[in-house]
Amino acid sequence: MDFLEELTWRGMIHQTMPGTDELLRNECVTAYVGFDPTADSLHIGHLCSIMILRHFQRCGHKPIALVGGATGMIGDPSGKSQERNLLNEETLRHNVDCIKKQLSHFLDFDSDAPNRAELVNNYDWMKDMSFLDFSRDIGKHITVNYMMAKDSVRRRLSGEARDGLSFTEFTYQLLQGYDFLYLNEHKGCKLQMGGADQWGNITTGAELIRRINGAECFALTCPLITKSDGTKFGKTEGGNVWLNPEYTSPYRFYQFWLNVSDDDARRYVKIFTNIGKDECDALILEHEQAPHLRLIQKRLAKDVTVMVHGEAEYKAAEEASGLLFGNSSSEALRQISEDMLLSVFEGVPQYRFSRSVLDGQLKVSDFLTDVCPVFFSKSEARKMMQGGGVMMNKEKLYDHARAITAEDLIDGRYIILQRGKKNYYLLIAE
C-alpha cells in the first residue's frame, strides 16, 4: 500500500512538509510519533496518532513510538492555556511502562521483520545531558525569533494564558527538536508525525537537523479529531475514554463507539479501523439504505474494541449490550461477570436492602414498595405485574404474591428490576 494514499482517503492528513511524498515513495522510511506520559494510560484522543503508526507499518515502513519520559517532566504548551503539573521520575517510569503495553496492541514490536516497531524513551538520552551542554550544543542553533514565531508560543504570550509562558515550557520545542535530531542520528529517522497542534514542534526539529547536520527531514500531521457538532472528541460526562479497562470498562468503551452519530461514524470508521476503501465504501452505502440498523456504528465498535481489548472482551460487551437493548435471557444475565454487570447498569437508580428480608416471608409486591420503593403503591405494583410490565432478572414477573428469596440474587448480591420498557433498577443486597 501507498502510505500517503492510504491516509488521504481515510481523511488522516492535515499537513505535510514538501518532499514527504517523494521520500515515502522511494525508500523504507523510519518515522516516529511522540506520546506524553502524563497518565498511566492512553485515551482515544491518542488513537489517530496510533493508527497512523499502525498504517505506516502496514505499508512497509518502520515506526518508532517515542514515550517522552524527559519531556513529560515539562509539559508541551501546544494547545494549552496553563502550565502542567510536573511529574516525578517514579510516576513517569510507571506511566511509561503502562503505555508500552498498550501500544503493543497496535504495533508489531516482536517479529523479525526489518520494519518491526521500536519503542524509545527520550529520558534515556536526556538524563545525562547538562544544561550547559544543551545550551552550547543545541540551543545556539535555533534563534529566539524563530521560537517566538510558533503559534503555540505566540498564543500563550498574546494573553490567552493567565500566567504567561514559563521558560521551562518555552524550551519544550527545543527538547522535542533534539529528540528528532537524536533519532535521525542514531536510528536513521527522517520523518516525524503527530497531531496538527504539533506542527511547530516538529518543524523545529527538522530545522535543527538541517542546521546541525545539513540533512533534510520531513513532517506529517493528522487533523485534530472533533465531533460533527464541533465539540471535543473522546470526552464523555465521565471524562476521557481510556484504553485501560480499569478506567473505562470494555463495555463502556464499546458503547462509546456504538452511540456515535451517523456523521461521526462515517469519518471514524475510516480513521480508527483497518477496513479497506472498497469495503468501507460498501459499508457506508449499506448503512445509507437502512440507517436504523446502525451498521457502521456496530462495525466501528467491534473493530476498535477488538483492537484495544481483544475478541473475548468485545463479545462480552456485545452480549452485555443486549441486557439493556435486546432480548437477552435470565441465563445470559447470570453468566456475565460482576464487573460487567455493574458496568452495564452504572447510572441506573439503585436501592440497597438488608439480606435479612430474603427469608421467604416477604411478598415481591411488598418488597418492591416497602423495601425497595420501585413502585409508589402495592396496587400499582400488582397491576403492572399482572399486565406483564415487570421483569426481574430478565424474566416476566406475574405473581405479585410470590416470595422474594436469596435464590433471586445474581452473584449472591444483585437483582435487576425492569419496570416497563426502559426503566431499570439495580437492587443490591447487603
XYZ file of C-alpha atoms in Angstrom:
430
model
C 0.000 0.000 0.000
C 0.995 3.607 -0.564
C 1.067 5.284 2.843
C 0.001 8.782 1.777
C -2.745 7.442 -0.484
C -3.981 5.326 2.405
C -4.060 8.283 4.810
C -5.611 10.603 2.214
C -8.756 8.554 1.570
C -9.108 7.992 5.299
C -9.027 11.769 5.947
C -5.977 11.471 8.183
C -3.642 14.075 6.691
C -3.654 17.670 7.868
C -0.304 18.946 6.619
C 2.920 17.601 5.138
C 6.296 19.185 4.534
C 7.271 19.456 0.834
C 9.190 16.371 -0.283
C 7.464 13.976 2.130
C 5.648 12.228 -0.718
C 8.864 11.579 -2.660
C 10.631 10.288 0.449
C 7.903 7.758 1.212
C 7.683 6.526 -2.377
C 11.438 5.991 -2.805
C 12.525 4.111 0.334
C 11.572 2.272 3.501
C 11.288 5.208 5.889
C 11.772 5.307 9.641
C 9.368 7.717 11.361
C 8.306 8.434 14.907
C 5.353 9.739 16.889
C 5.727 11.012 20.443
C 3.403 10.253 23.354
C 3.366 12.326 26.511
C 3.268 10.066 29.614
C 1.254 12.394 31.831
C -1.022 9.455 32.779
C -0.528 5.702 33.015
C -2.964 5.106 30.167
C -3.522 6.472 26.703
C -7.053 7.503 25.743
C -8.935 7.588 22.470
C -7.662 11.099 21.799
C -4.331 9.372 21.060
C -5.866 6.835 18.686
C -5.452 8.825 15.477
C -1.693 9.104 16.020
C -1.517 5.427 16.989
C -3.425 4.412 13.858
C -1.043 6.467 11.718
C 1.854 4.419 13.105
C -0.159 1.235 12.514
C -0.854 2.115 8.863
C 2.763 3.224 8.479
C 3.975 -0.233 9.480
C 1.339 -1.985 7.359
C 2.653 -0.030 4.363
C 6.138 -1.451 4.898
C 7.776 1.418 6.785
C 9.402 1.314 10.218
C 7.570 3.035 13.094
C 9.121 4.325 16.289
C 6.912 5.175 19.255
C 8.635 7.691 21.493
C 7.433 7.946 25.073
C 8.513 11.281 26.474
C 9.894 10.371 29.878
C 12.039 13.524 29.799
C 9.748 15.982 28.024
C 6.851 14.697 30.129
C 8.584 16.295 33.096
C 7.965 19.679 31.473
C 4.715 19.540 29.528
C 4.013 20.689 25.998
C 2.445 24.190 25.786
C 0.779 23.403 22.441
C -2.975 23.838 22.759
C -2.710 24.533 26.494
C -3.609 27.676 28.390
C -1.968 26.650 31.663
C 1.327 25.072 32.623
C 1.084 21.419 33.565
C 1.933 19.974 36.924
C 5.397 18.427 36.760
C 5.610 14.688 37.436
C 8.329 12.975 39.428
C 10.590 10.321 37.929
C 8.930 7.376 39.705
C 5.476 8.333 38.398
C 6.816 8.851 34.895
C 8.520 5.442 34.816
C 5.269 3.779 35.864
C 3.348 5.664 33.179
C 5.895 4.770 30.503
C 5.719 1.049 31.335
C 1.914 1.078 31.110
C 1.909 2.922 27.779
C 4.392 0.434 26.316
C 1.931 -2.395 26.979
C -0.935 -0.524 25.353
C 0.980 0.337 22.203
C 1.893 -3.328 21.718
C -1.788 -3.994 20.895
C -1.416 -1.905 17.743
C 2.174 -2.349 16.579
C 4.451 -5.307 15.911
C 7.422 -4.908 18.245
C 8.488 -8.551 18.456
C 8.806 -10.069 14.982
C 11.959 -10.452 12.917
C 10.620 -8.131 10.202
C 13.039 -5.358 9.186
C 10.273 -2.806 9.822
C 9.354 -4.055 13.290
C 8.362 -1.228 15.590
C 10.630 0.175 18.278
C 9.722 1.956 21.474
C 12.136 4.522 22.867
C 12.124 6.820 25.880
C 13.757 10.217 25.493
C 14.734 10.154 29.161
C 17.418 7.644 28.166
C 19.344 10.234 26.137
C 18.352 13.347 28.064
C 19.087 12.239 31.634
C 22.862 12.714 31.418
C 22.869 15.947 29.421
C 23.643 19.052 31.445
C 22.017 22.424 30.938
C 25.327 23.875 29.775
C 25.797 21.074 27.210
C 22.291 21.555 25.878
C 22.676 25.330 25.623
C 26.044 25.080 23.880
C 25.370 22.166 21.518
C 21.676 22.615 20.727
C 20.333 25.979 21.862
C 22.768 28.042 19.807
C 21.380 26.667 16.529
C 17.790 27.955 16.934
C 17.123 31.659 17.459
C 14.626 33.076 19.927
C 12.971 34.861 16.993
C 12.365 31.501 15.313
C 10.907 30.007 18.503
C 8.713 33.049 19.197
C 7.105 32.746 15.782
C 5.490 29.404 16.653
C 1.723 29.591 17.120
C 1.795 27.706 20.427
C 4.178 30.308 21.858
C 2.510 33.383 20.352
C -0.925 32.394 21.640
C 0.373 31.959 25.158
C 2.183 35.297 25.053
C -0.696 37.214 23.478
C -2.884 36.932 26.536
C -4.580 33.552 26.233
C -2.676 32.287 29.258
C -3.370 33.935 32.567
C 0.156 33.328 33.843
C 2.068 33.705 30.582
C 4.609 31.130 29.435
C 7.391 29.843 31.660
C 10.939 29.400 30.416
C 10.524 25.674 31.102
C 7.666 25.400 28.621
C 9.313 27.770 26.177
C 12.205 25.325 25.814
C 9.874 22.400 25.048
C 10.115 22.772 21.279
C 13.912 22.629 21.501
C 13.757 19.447 23.575
C 11.361 17.845 21.108
C 13.565 19.059 18.285
C 16.515 17.349 19.941
C 14.529 14.090 20.020
C 14.174 14.284 16.241
C 17.899 15.052 15.903
C 18.870 12.131 18.155
C 16.616 9.655 16.320
C 17.872 10.906 12.973
C 21.498 10.385 14.005
C 21.030 7.067 15.838
C 18.023 5.431 14.118
C 18.066 6.976 10.642
C 14.681 8.593 11.346
C 13.727 11.065 8.594
C 10.079 11.751 9.386
C 8.199 12.904 12.474
C 4.416 12.572 12.632
C 1.822 13.803 15.113
C -1.320 15.819 15.668
C -1.932 19.136 13.906
C -1.056 21.018 17.105
C 2.481 19.567 16.906
C 3.420 21.156 13.575
C 5.513 23.902 15.173
C 7.470 21.488 17.368
C 8.026 19.033 14.513
C 9.292 21.647 12.079
C 11.652 22.973 14.753
C 13.205 19.509 14.877
C 13.555 19.345 11.095
C 15.175 22.789 11.103
C 17.562 21.790 13.895
C 18.687 18.739 11.902
C 19.208 20.877 8.794
C 21.295 23.445 10.664
C 23.474 20.945 12.561
C 23.941 18.134 10.034
C 22.758 19.647 6.762
C 20.343 16.711 6.376
C 16.790 17.044 5.114
C 13.981 15.664 7.285
C 10.229 15.848 6.983
C 6.954 16.317 8.830
C 3.401 14.984 8.614
C 0.470 15.837 10.848
C -3.021 14.419 11.220
C -6.106 16.537 11.919
C -7.333 17.006 15.463
C -10.453 14.865 15.641
C -13.699 16.558 16.648
C -17.355 15.554 16.706
C -19.660 16.713 13.936
C -21.164 19.288 16.317
C -17.713 20.812 16.851
C -17.228 19.533 20.400
C -14.118 17.690 21.558
C -13.761 14.078 20.514
C -13.175 11.409 23.152
C -14.794 13.190 26.084
C -17.905 11.956 27.903
C -19.688 13.165 31.001
C -17.345 10.935 32.937
C -14.217 12.392 31.317
C -11.749 10.739 28.941
C -12.460 7.399 27.283
C -9.355 5.487 28.344
C -7.703 2.451 26.772
C -7.085 0.996 30.244
C -10.089 -1.230 31.154
C -9.721 -0.225 34.802
C -10.555 3.379 33.894
C -13.071 2.795 31.103
C -14.637 -0.666 31.110
C -14.701 -2.602 27.812
C -18.490 -2.310 27.887
C -18.415 1.491 28.250
C -15.671 1.642 25.615
C -17.805 -0.423 23.223
C -20.873 1.704 23.950
C -18.986 4.923 23.191
C -18.371 3.833 19.602
C -21.791 2.247 19.235
C -23.507 5.526 20.125
C -21.646 7.978 17.874
C -23.742 9.908 15.357
C -24.078 8.803 11.741
C -21.936 11.711 10.530
C -19.183 10.901 13.009
C -19.387 7.164 12.316
C -18.724 7.743 8.597
C -15.476 9.547 9.460
C -14.417 7.422 12.409
C -14.735 4.083 10.610
C -12.081 5.296 8.167
C -9.758 6.684 10.825
C -9.967 4.106 13.597
C -10.214 0.765 11.766
C -8.184 -1.222 9.242
C -11.139 -1.654 6.850
C -10.071 -1.183 3.226
C -11.507 1.529 0.990
C -13.806 -0.688 -1.092
C -15.233 -2.436 1.954
C -15.612 0.874 3.765
C -17.470 2.465 0.833
C -19.771 -0.570 0.612
C -20.471 -0.437 4.349
C -21.372 3.262 4.198
C -23.662 2.654 1.218
C -25.381 -0.220 3.014
C -25.814 1.967 6.068
C -27.457 4.721 3.991
C -30.094 2.247 2.816
C -31.037 1.257 6.380
C -29.695 3.841 8.868
C -31.794 2.445 11.715
C -29.667 -0.718 11.729
C -26.594 1.384 12.630
C -24.317 -0.900 10.621
C -21.346 1.496 10.615
C -21.536 2.024 14.374
C -21.667 -1.726 15.011
C -18.664 -2.421 12.811
C -16.749 0.521 14.264
C -17.480 -0.564 17.839
C -16.462 -4.142 17.053
C -13.186 -3.363 15.301
C -11.924 -0.773 17.791
C -12.931 -2.818 20.848
C -11.236 -5.950 19.479
C -8.107 -3.961 18.671
C -7.884 -2.410 22.144
C -9.354 -5.099 24.422
C -9.418 -8.329 22.414
C -12.085 -10.573 20.889
C -13.306 -12.029 24.201
C -13.960 -8.626 25.768
C -15.734 -7.469 22.608
C -18.067 -10.473 22.647
C -18.760 -9.966 26.349
C -19.529 -6.283 25.756
C -21.808 -7.115 22.815
C -23.703 -9.692 24.860
C -23.943 -7.301 27.797
C -25.364 -4.651 25.490
C -28.291 -6.980 24.893
C -29.137 -6.863 28.589
C -30.396 -3.326 28.163
C -31.231 -3.099 24.484
C -32.003 -6.656 23.366
C -33.963 -9.764 24.251
C -31.344 -11.438 26.396
C -32.296 -14.193 28.809
C -32.022 -14.576 32.541
C -29.367 -17.220 31.940
C -27.251 -14.747 29.933
C -27.608 -12.190 32.712
C -26.319 -14.664 35.290
C -23.327 -15.634 33.166
C -21.713 -12.212 32.823
C -19.085 -11.134 35.314
C -19.875 -8.903 38.263
C -17.667 -6.133 36.828
C -19.514 -6.268 33.516
C -22.916 -6.290 35.236
C -22.027 -3.217 37.291
C -20.670 -1.510 34.188
C -23.841 -2.186 32.204
C -26.105 -0.882 34.932
C -23.898 2.010 36.024
C -26.039 5.104 36.350
C -29.428 3.378 36.754
C -31.301 4.031 40.035
C -30.067 1.823 42.876
C -31.637 0.595 46.079
C -29.761 -1.211 48.833
C -31.509 -3.566 51.211
C -30.715 -5.917 54.056
C -30.162 -9.550 53.119
C -32.268 -10.493 56.154
C -35.503 -9.694 54.285
C -34.871 -12.644 51.954
C -36.223 -15.169 54.440
C -39.050 -16.324 52.187
C -41.724 -14.459 54.153
C -41.872 -11.214 52.115
C -44.091 -10.899 49.034
C -42.392 -9.465 45.985
C -45.036 -6.696 45.760
C -44.217 -5.673 49.343
C -40.506 -5.871 48.614
C -40.847 -3.503 45.650
C -42.821 -0.918 47.598
C -41.743 -1.074 51.264
C -38.095 -2.195 50.970
C -37.011 -1.025 47.507
C -39.634 1.586 46.513
C -39.671 0.956 42.777
C -43.463 1.421 42.923
C -45.454 4.043 44.778
C -48.084 1.565 45.991
C -48.784 -2.158 46.208
C -51.806 -1.779 43.934
C -49.648 -0.169 41.261
C -47.117 -2.998 41.592
C -49.795 -5.700 41.364
C -51.474 -4.100 38.361
C -48.235 -3.702 36.408
C -47.113 -7.266 37.197
C -50.410 -8.734 36.095
C -50.111 -6.824 32.824
C -46.641 -8.276 32.187
C -44.883 -4.942 32.619
C -42.359 -6.039 35.241
C -39.239 -8.168 34.738
C -36.913 -9.405 37.439
C -33.529 -10.595 36.173
C -34.921 -10.595 32.599
C -37.888 -12.856 33.480
C -41.528 -11.716 33.487
C -42.868 -11.313 36.992
C -46.626 -12.042 37.019
C -47.203 -13.377 40.545
C -47.202 -10.408 42.897
C -47.718 -12.690 45.919
C -44.702 -14.912 45.425
C -41.935 -14.672 47.999
C -38.649 -12.958 47.338
C -35.692 -15.168 48.346
C -31.912 -15.364 48.140
C -32.288 -17.518 45.012
C -33.371 -14.367 43.172
C -29.929 -12.818 43.641
C -27.341 -12.684 40.856
C -23.825 -13.359 42.131
C -25.383 -13.638 45.558
C -25.976 -9.898 45.697
C -27.870 -8.262 42.823
C -31.393 -8.081 41.405
C -32.056 -6.363 38.076
C -35.577 -4.983 38.063
C -37.129 -3.658 34.855
C -40.304 -1.601 35.004
C -41.844 -1.035 31.586
C -39.586 -0.962 28.532
C -36.891 1.478 29.619
C -36.861 1.845 33.400
C -34.147 -0.248 35.074
C -33.221 -0.529 38.748
C -30.264 -2.206 40.411
C -31.222 -3.719 43.791
C -28.242 -4.605 45.977
C -28.326 -6.925 48.995
C -26.011 -6.057 51.887
